[in-house]
Tab-separated table of C-alpha atoms in Angstrom:
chain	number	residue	atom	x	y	z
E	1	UNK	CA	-12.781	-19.229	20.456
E	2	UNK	CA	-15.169	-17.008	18.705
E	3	UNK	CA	-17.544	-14.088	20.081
E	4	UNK	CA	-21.133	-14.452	18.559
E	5	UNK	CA	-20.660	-11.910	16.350
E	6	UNK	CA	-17.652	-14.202	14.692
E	7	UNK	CA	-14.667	-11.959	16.191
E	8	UNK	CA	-12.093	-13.635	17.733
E	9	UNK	CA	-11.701	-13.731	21.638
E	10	UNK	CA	-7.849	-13.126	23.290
E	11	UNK	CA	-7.778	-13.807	26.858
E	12	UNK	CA	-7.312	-10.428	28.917
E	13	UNK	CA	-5.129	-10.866	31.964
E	14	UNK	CA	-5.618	-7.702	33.090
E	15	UNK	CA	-9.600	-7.814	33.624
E	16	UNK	CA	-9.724	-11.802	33.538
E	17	UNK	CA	-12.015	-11.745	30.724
E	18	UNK	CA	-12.066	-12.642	27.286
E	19	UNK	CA	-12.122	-9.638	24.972
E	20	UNK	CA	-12.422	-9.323	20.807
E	21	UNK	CA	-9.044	-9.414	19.286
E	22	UNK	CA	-9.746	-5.537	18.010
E	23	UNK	CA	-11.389	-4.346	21.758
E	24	UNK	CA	-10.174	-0.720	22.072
E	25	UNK	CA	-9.646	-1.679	25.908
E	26	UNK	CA	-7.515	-5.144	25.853
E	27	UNK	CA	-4.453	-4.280	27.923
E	28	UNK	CA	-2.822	-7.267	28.387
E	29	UNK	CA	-3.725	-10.623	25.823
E	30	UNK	CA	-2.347	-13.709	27.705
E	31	UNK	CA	-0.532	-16.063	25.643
E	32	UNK	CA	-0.220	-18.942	28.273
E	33	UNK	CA	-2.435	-20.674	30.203
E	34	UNK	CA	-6.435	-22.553	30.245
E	35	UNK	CA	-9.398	-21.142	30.781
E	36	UNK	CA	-13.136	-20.732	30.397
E	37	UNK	CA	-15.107	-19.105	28.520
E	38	UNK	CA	-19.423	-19.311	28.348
E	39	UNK	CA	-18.279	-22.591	30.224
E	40	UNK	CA	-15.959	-23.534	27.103
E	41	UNK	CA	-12.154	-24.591	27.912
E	42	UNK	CA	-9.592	-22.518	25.804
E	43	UNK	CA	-6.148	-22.187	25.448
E	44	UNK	CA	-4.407	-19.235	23.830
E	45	UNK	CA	-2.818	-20.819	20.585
E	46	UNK	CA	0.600	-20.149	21.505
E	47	UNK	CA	-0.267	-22.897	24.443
E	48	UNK	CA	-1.469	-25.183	21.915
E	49	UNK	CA	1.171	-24.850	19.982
E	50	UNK	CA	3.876	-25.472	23.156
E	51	UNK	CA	2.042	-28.571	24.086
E	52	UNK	CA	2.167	-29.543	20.235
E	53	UNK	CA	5.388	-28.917	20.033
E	54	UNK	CA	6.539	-30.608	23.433
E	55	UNK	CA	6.106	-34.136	21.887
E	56	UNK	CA	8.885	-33.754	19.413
E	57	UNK	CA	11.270	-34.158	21.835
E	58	UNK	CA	15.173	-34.431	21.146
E	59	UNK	CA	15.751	-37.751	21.601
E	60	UNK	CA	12.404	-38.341	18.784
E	61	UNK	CA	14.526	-36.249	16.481
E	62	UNK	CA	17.927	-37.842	17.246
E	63	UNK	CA	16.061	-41.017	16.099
E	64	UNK	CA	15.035	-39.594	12.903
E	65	UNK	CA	18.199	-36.939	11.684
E	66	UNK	CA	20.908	-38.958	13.316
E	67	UNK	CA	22.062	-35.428	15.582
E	68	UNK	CA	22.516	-36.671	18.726
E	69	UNK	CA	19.716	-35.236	21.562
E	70	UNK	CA	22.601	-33.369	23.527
E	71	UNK	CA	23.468	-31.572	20.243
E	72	UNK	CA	19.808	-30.610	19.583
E	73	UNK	CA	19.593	-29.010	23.085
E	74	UNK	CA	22.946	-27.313	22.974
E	75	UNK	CA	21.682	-25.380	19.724
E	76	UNK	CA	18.210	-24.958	21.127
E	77	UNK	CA	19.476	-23.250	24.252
E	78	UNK	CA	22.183	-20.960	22.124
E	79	UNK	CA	19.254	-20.002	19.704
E	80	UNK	CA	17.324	-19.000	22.731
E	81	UNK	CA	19.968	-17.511	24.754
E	82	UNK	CA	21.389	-15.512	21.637
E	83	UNK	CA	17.523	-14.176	20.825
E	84	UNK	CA	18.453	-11.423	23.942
E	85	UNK	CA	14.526	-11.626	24.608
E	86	UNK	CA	13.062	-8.168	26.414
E	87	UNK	CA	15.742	-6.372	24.753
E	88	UNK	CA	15.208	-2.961	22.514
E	89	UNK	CA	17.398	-0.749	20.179
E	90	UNK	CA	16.560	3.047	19.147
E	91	UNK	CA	16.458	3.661	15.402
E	92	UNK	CA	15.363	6.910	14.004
E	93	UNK	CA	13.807	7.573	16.881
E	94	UNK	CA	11.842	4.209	17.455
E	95	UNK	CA	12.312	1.828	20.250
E	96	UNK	CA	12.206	-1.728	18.468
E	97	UNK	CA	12.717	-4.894	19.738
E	98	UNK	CA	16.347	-6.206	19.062
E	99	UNK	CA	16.772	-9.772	18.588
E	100	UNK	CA	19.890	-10.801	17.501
E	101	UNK	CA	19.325	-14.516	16.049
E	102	UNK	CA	17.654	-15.827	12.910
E	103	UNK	CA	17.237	-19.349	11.093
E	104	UNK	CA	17.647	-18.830	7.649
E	105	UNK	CA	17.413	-21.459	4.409
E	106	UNK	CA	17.344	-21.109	1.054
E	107	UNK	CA	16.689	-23.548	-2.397
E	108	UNK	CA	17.788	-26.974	-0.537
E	109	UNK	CA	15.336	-26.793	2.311
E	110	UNK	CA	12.397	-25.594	0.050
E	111	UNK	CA	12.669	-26.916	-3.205
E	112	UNK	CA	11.950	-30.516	-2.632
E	113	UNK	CA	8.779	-32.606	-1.070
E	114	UNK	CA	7.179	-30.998	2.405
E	115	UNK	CA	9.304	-27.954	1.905
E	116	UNK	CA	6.117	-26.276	3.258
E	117	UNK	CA	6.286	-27.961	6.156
E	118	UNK	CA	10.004	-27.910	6.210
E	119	UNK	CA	9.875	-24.390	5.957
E	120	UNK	CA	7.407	-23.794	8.124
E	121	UNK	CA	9.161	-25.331	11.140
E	122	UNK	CA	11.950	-23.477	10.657
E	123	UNK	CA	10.647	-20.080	10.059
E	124	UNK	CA	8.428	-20.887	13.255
E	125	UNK	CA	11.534	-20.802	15.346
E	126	UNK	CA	12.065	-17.187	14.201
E	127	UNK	CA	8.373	-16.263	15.274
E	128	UNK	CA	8.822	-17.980	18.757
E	129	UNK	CA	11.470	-16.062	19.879
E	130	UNK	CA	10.210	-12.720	17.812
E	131	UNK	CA	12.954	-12.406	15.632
E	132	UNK	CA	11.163	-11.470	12.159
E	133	UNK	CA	10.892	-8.365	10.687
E	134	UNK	CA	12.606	-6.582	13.616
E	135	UNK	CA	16.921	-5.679	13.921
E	136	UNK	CA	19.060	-8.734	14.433
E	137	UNK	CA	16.316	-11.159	12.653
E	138	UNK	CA	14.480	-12.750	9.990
E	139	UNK	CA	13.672	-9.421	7.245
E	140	UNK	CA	11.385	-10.217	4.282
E	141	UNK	CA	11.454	-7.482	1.254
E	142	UNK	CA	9.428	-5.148	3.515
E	143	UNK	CA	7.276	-2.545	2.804
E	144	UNK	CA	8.069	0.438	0.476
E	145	UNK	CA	6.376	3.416	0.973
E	146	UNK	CA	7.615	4.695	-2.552
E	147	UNK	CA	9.562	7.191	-3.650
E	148	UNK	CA	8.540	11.094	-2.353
E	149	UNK	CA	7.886	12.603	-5.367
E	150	UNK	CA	5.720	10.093	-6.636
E	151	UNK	CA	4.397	7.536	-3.931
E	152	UNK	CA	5.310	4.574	-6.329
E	153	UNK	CA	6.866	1.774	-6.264
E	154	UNK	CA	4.845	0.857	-3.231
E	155	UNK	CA	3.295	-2.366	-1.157
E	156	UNK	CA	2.538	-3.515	1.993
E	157	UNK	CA	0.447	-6.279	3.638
E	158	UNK	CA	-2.945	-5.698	4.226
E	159	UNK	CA	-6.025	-6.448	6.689
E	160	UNK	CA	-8.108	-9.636	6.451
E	161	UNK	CA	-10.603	-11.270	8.378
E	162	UNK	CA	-9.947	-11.653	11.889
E	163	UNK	CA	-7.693	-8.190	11.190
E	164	UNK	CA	-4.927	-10.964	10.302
E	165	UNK	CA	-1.951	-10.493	7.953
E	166	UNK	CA	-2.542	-11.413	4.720
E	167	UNK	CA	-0.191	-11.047	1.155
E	168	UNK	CA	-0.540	-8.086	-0.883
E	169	UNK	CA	1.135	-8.259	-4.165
E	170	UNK	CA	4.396	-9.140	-4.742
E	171	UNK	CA	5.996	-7.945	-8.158
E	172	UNK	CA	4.439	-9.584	-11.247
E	173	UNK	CA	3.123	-12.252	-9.158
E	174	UNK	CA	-0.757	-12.471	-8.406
E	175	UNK	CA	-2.349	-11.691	-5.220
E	176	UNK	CA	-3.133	-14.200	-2.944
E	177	UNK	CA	-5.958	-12.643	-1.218
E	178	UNK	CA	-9.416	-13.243	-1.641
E	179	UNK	CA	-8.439	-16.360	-3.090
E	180	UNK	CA	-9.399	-17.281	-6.670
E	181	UNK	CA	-12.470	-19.395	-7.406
E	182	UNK	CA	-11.644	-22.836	-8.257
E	183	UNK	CA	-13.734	-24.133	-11.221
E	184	UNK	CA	-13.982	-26.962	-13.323
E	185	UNK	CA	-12.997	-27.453	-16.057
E	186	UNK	CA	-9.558	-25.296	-15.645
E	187	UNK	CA	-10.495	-22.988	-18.857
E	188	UNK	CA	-6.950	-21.194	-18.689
E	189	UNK	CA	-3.712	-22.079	-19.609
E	190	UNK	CA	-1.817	-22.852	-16.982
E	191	UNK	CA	-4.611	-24.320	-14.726
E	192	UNK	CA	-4.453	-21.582	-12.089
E	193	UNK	CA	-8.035	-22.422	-11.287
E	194	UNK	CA	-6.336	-25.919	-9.559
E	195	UNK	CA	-4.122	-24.178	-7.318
E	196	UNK	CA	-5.567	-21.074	-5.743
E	197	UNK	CA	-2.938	-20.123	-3.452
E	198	UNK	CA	-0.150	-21.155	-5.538
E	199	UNK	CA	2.203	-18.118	-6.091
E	200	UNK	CA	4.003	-19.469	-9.293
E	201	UNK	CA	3.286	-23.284	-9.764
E	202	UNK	CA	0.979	-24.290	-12.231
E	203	UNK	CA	-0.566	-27.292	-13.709
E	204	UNK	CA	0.402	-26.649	-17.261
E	205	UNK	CA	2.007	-30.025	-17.934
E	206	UNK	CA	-0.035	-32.080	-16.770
E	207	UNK	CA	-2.759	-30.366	-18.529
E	208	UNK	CA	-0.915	-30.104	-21.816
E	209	UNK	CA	0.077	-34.266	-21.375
E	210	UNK	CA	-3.745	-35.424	-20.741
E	211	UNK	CA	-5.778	-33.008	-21.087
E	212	UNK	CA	-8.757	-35.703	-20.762
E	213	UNK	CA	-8.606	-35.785	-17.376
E	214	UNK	CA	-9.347	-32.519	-16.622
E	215	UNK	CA	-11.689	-32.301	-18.785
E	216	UNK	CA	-10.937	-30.117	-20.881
E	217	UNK	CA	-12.721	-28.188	-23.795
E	218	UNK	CA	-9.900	-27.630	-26.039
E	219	UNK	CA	-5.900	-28.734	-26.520
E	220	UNK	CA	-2.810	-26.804	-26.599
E	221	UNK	CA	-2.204	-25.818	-30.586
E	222	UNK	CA	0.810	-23.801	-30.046
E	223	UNK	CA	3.331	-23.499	-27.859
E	224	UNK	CA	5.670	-20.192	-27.113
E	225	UNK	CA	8.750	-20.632	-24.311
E	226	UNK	CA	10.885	-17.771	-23.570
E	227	UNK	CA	13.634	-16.609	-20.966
E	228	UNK	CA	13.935	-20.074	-19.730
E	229	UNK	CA	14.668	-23.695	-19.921
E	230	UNK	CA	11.752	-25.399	-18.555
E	231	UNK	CA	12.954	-28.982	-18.668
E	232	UNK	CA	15.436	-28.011	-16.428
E	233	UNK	CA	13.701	-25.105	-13.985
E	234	UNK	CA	10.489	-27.409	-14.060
E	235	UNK	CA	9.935	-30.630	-12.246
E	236	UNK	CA	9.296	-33.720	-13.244
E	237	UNK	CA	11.451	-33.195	-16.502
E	238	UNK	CA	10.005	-36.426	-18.410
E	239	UNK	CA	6.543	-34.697	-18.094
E	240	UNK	CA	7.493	-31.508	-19.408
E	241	UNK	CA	9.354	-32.954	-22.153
E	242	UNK	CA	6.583	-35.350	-23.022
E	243	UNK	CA	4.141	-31.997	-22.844
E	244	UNK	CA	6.007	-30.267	-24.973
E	245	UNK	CA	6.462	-32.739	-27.943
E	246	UNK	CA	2.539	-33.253	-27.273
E	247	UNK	CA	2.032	-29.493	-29.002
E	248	UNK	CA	1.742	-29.544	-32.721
E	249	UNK	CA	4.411	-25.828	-33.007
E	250	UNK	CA	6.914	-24.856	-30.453
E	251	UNK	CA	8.174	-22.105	-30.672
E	252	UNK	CA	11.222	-20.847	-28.556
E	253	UNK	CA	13.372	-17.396	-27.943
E	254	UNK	CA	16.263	-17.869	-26.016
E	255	UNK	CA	20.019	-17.134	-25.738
E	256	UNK	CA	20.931	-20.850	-25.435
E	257	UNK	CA	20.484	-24.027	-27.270
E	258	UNK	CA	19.564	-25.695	-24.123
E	259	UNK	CA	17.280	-28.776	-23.261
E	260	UNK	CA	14.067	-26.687	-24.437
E	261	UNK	CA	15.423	-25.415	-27.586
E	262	UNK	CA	16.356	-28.680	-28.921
E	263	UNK	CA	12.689	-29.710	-28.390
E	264	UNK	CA	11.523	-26.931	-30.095
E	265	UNK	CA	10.049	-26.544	-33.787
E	266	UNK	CA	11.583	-22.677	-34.415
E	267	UNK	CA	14.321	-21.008	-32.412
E	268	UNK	CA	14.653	-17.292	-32.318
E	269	UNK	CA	17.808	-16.242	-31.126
E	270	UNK	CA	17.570	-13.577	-27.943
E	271	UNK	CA	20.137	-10.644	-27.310
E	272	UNK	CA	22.782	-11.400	-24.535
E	273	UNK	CA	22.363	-9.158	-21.714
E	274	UNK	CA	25.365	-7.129	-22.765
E	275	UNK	CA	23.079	-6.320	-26.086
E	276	UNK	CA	20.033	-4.627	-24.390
E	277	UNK	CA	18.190	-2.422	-22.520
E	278	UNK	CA	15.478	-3.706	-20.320
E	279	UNK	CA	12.519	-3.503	-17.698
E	280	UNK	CA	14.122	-5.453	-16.122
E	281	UNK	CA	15.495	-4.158	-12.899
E	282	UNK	CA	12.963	-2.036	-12.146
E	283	UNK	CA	11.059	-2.624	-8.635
E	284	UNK	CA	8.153	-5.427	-10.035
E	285	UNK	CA	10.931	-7.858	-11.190
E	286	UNK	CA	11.594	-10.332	-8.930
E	287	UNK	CA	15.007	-9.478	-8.522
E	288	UNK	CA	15.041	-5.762	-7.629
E	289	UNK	CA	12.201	-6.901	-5.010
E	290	UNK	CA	13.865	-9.407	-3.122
E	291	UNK	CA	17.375	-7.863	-3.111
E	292	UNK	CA	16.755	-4.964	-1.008
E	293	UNK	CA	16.426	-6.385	2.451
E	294	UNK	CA	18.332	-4.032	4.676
E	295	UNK	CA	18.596	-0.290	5.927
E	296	UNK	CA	20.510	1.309	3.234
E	297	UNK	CA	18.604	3.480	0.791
E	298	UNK	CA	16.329	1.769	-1.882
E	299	UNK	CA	18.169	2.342	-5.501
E	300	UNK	CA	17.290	2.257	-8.877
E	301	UNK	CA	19.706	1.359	-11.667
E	302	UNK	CA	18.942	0.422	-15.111
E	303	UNK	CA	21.165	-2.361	-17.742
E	304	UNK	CA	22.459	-0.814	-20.466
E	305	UNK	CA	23.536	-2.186	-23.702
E	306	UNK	CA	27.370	-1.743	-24.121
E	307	UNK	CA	27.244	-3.091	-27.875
E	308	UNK	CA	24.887	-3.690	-30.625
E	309	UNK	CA	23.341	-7.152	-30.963
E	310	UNK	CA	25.596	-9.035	-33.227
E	311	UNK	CA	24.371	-11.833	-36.064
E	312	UNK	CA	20.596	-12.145	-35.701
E	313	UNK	CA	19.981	-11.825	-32.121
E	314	UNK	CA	17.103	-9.264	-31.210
E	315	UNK	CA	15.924	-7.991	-28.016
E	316	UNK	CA	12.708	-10.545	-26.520
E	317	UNK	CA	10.834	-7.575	-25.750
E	318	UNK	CA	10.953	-6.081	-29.416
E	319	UNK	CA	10.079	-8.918	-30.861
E	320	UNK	CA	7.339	-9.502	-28.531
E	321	UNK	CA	6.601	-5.890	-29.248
E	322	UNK	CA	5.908	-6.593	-32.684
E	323	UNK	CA	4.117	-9.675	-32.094
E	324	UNK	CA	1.769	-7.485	-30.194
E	325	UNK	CA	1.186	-5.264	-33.229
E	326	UNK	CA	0.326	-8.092	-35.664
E	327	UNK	CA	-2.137	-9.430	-33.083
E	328	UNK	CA	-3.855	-6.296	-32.305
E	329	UNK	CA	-3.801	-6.729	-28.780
E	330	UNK	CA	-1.902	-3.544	-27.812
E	331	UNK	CA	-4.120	-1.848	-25.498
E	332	UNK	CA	-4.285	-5.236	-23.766
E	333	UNK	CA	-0.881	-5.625	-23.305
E	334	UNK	CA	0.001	-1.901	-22.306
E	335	UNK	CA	-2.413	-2.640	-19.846
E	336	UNK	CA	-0.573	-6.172	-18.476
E	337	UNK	CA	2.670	-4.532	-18.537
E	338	UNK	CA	1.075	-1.313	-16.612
E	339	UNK	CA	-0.071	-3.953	-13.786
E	340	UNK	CA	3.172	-5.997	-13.745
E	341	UNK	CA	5.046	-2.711	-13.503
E	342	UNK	CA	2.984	-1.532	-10.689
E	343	UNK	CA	1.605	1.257	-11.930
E	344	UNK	CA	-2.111	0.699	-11.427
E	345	UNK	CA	-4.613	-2.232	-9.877
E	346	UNK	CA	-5.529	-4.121	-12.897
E	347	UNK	CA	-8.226	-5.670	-10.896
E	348	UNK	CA	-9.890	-2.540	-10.478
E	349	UNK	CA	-9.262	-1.016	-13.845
E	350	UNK	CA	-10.319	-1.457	-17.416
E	351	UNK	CA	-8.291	-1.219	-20.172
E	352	UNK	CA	-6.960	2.437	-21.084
E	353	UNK	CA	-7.699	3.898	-17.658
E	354	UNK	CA	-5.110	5.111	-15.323
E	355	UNK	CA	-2.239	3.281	-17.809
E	356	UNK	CA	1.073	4.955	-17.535
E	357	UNK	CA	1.535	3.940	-21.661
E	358	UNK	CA	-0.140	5.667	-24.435
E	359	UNK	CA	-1.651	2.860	-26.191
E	360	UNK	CA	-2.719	5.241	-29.536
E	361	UNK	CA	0.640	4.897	-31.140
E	362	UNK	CA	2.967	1.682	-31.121
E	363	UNK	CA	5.738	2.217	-28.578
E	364	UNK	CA	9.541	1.560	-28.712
E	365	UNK	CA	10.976	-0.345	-25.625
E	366	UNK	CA	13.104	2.961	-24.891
E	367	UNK	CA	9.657	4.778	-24.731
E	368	UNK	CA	8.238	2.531	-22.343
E	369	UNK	CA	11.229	1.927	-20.451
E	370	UNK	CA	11.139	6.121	-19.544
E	371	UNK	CA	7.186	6.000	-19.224
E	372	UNK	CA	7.934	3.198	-16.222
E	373	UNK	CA	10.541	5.587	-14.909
E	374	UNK	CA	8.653	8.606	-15.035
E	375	UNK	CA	5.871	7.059	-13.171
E	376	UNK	CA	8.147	5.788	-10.286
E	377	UNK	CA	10.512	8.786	-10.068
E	378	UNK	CA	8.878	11.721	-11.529
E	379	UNK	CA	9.048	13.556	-14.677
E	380	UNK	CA	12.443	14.653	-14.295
E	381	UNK	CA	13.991	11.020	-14.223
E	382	UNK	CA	13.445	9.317	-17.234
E	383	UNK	CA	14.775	7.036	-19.237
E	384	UNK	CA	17.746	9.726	-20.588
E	385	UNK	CA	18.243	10.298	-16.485
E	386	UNK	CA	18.803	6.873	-15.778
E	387	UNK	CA	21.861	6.345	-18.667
E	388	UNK	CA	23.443	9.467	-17.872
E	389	UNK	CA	23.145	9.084	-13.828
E	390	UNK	CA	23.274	5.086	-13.713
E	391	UNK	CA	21.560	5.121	-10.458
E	392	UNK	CA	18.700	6.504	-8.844
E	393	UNK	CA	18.295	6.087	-4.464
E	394	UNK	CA	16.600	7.771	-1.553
E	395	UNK	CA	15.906	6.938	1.859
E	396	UNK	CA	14.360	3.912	3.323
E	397	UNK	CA	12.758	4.329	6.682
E	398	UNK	CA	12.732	2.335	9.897
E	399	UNK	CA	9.157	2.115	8.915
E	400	UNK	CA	9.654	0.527	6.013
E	401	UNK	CA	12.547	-2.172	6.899
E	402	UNK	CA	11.231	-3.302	10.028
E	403	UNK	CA	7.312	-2.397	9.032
E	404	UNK	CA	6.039	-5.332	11.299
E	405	UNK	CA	6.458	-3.137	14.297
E	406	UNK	CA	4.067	-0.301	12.525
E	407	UNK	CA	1.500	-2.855	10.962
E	408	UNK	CA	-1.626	-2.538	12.391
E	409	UNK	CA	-2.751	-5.953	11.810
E	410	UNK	CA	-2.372	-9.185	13.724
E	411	UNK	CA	0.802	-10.764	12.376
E	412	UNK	CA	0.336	-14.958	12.563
């Protein structure tokens, strides 16, 4: 239900009135319940969702996953039991609600057809029984508040209409909020435009195998894969393997001769990861972001090479280094690798300002590696800092782990 200046209306128990979602005076929101409103019937949607909910009963799902209905209700009641509901614990001072119980999955229950459903269902579980982003349940990658000399790495969620949650940025991946325009005919190269709240799928196959049907104003000439085998991480391997053979020169960097290499026109060979020093590990790859769930400290390392590259392996980012040189395109890609790295908005930037690299001069990987570092941990810890310390941490706060508690936004 909506007030007529848009707003959403929550159902105040207290006054037995309805009440904008952001009314300074809402004491009480029920969650339960029917009633009226300008002579309207409403329900609170966590009612809606109960009654939606209440026709999936155990005996429907026995017929369908072969777990018997008595099974189904043991677990159900455990889950519930386990949750310790109404309970708090004192962290740091803060009195947080302590639930105990979490449904977790990982690649097999989202990486195949309806995972978003599938995923959905199970992460709803979690939200029923309010066991995300508090002790005992569900944590995300939380919100970083940076370190305290500089303020940087940082993110957190952010405000959008109806004050709900929606994503900020997540390392090198895009925000998701506004959403992008989509236009026809896609014009870029992975099709973006075709999948607005995609996070990292694409349409590039498909576009690259028949491009007629999209429409599009010009075909893929060249073709540059790095750091991965797409006919194995991609689906639909008979599509990406007849895209790729579709592109006149395919180029490929890699460390093995794996499915995409031996489809490939020229392969460069990459360092191992014993051979180099790279960006990555620092907080806007994927793998730094997502691997610090919990309440120690946050903590910075860097990789280190322990020995030359041998043969004619080089270092990806050199060469791609170089290949920015003989393109011209520096100050573009400083600027990229400024945004990936998290050290301005590119949105709200244009090219030069606010970049943590000097894009005068041609710099070495070593020289933006300690320009990155710099930026998140202050002058003193550079590059040199890293290799002779190894490690970098400082505190994480209750604020940060278990942020949803401190968010003021309406968390769906």
């Amino acid at each position: 239900m909506l007030a007529a200046d848009g707003k959403a209306l929550l159902w105040d128990q207290a006054d037995g009135r309805a009440k904008a979602w952001d009314d300074a005076m809402l004491k009480d929101p029920a969650v339960e319940g029917s009633y009226t409103v300008d002579g309207v019937a409403c329900k609170p949607s966590f009612q809606v969702l109960k009654e939606h909910v209440a026709t999936y009963t155990p005996e429907a799902a026995e017929a369908v996953t072969t777990v018997p209905a008595a099974t189904i209700e043991r677990i159900a009641r455990e889950f519930g039991e386990a949750a310790c509901i109404g309970q708090t614990i004192s962290l740091e001072g803060e009195e947080l609600p302590y639930r105990p119980v979490c449904v977790n999955y990982s690649r097999g229950s989202q990486g195949h057809k309806h995972a978003y459903l599938t995923t959905h269902a199970m992460e709803l579980l979690n939200q029923v029984v309010g066991a995300c982003k508090v002790p005992g349940g569900s944590c995300d990658v939380g919100k970083s508040l940076g370190h305290p000399d500089t303020g940087l790495p940082a993110w957190e969620g952010a405000m959008g209409p109806q004050g709900l949650l929606v994503a900020s940025r997540a390392a090198f991946l895009p925000t998701l909020w506004p959403p992008p325009p989509v236009t026809w005919p896609p014009v870029s190269a992975d099709g973006k435009e075709l999948l607005p709240l995609g996070i990292t799928g694409d349409a590039t196959w498909p576009l690259v195998k028949h491009p007629e049907h999209y429409s599009r104003p010009f075909e893929a000439k060249v073709l540059f894969t790095l750091a991965t085998s797409m006919g194995m991480s991609h689906h639909n391997p008979a599509d990406v393997e007849a895209g790729m053979t579709r592109v006149p020169f395919h180029m490929h960097y890699g460390v093995h001769l794996d499915e995409t290499a031996e489809l490939a026109d020229l392969v460069l060979p990459d360092a191992s990861y014993l051979e180099t020093l790279d960006l990555q590990g620092t907080p806007y790859d994927l793998s730094w972001y997502f691997n610090q769930p919990h309440m120690k400290e946050w903590v910075h390392a860097i990789r280190q090479p322990v020995i030359e590259p041998q043969y004619e392996r080089r270092p990806m980012m050199e060469f791609l280094l170089d290949l920015v040189e003989r393109l011209g395109i520096r100050l573009q890609f400083y600027n990229v690798l400024s945004y990936i790295y998290g050290v301005y908005a590119l949105e709200a930037s244009i090219y030069g300002v606010n970049n943590a690299l000097d894009a005068s001069k041609a710099l070495s990987l070593e020289e933006i590696s300690d320009a990155f570092w710099k930026a998140y941990l202050g002058p003193e810890r550079g590059l040199e800092y890293l290799k002779k310390h190894g490690v970098v941490t400082y505190p994480k706060s209750v604020k940060e782990r278990y942020w949803g508690n401190f968010a003021d936004v309406r968390i769906p």
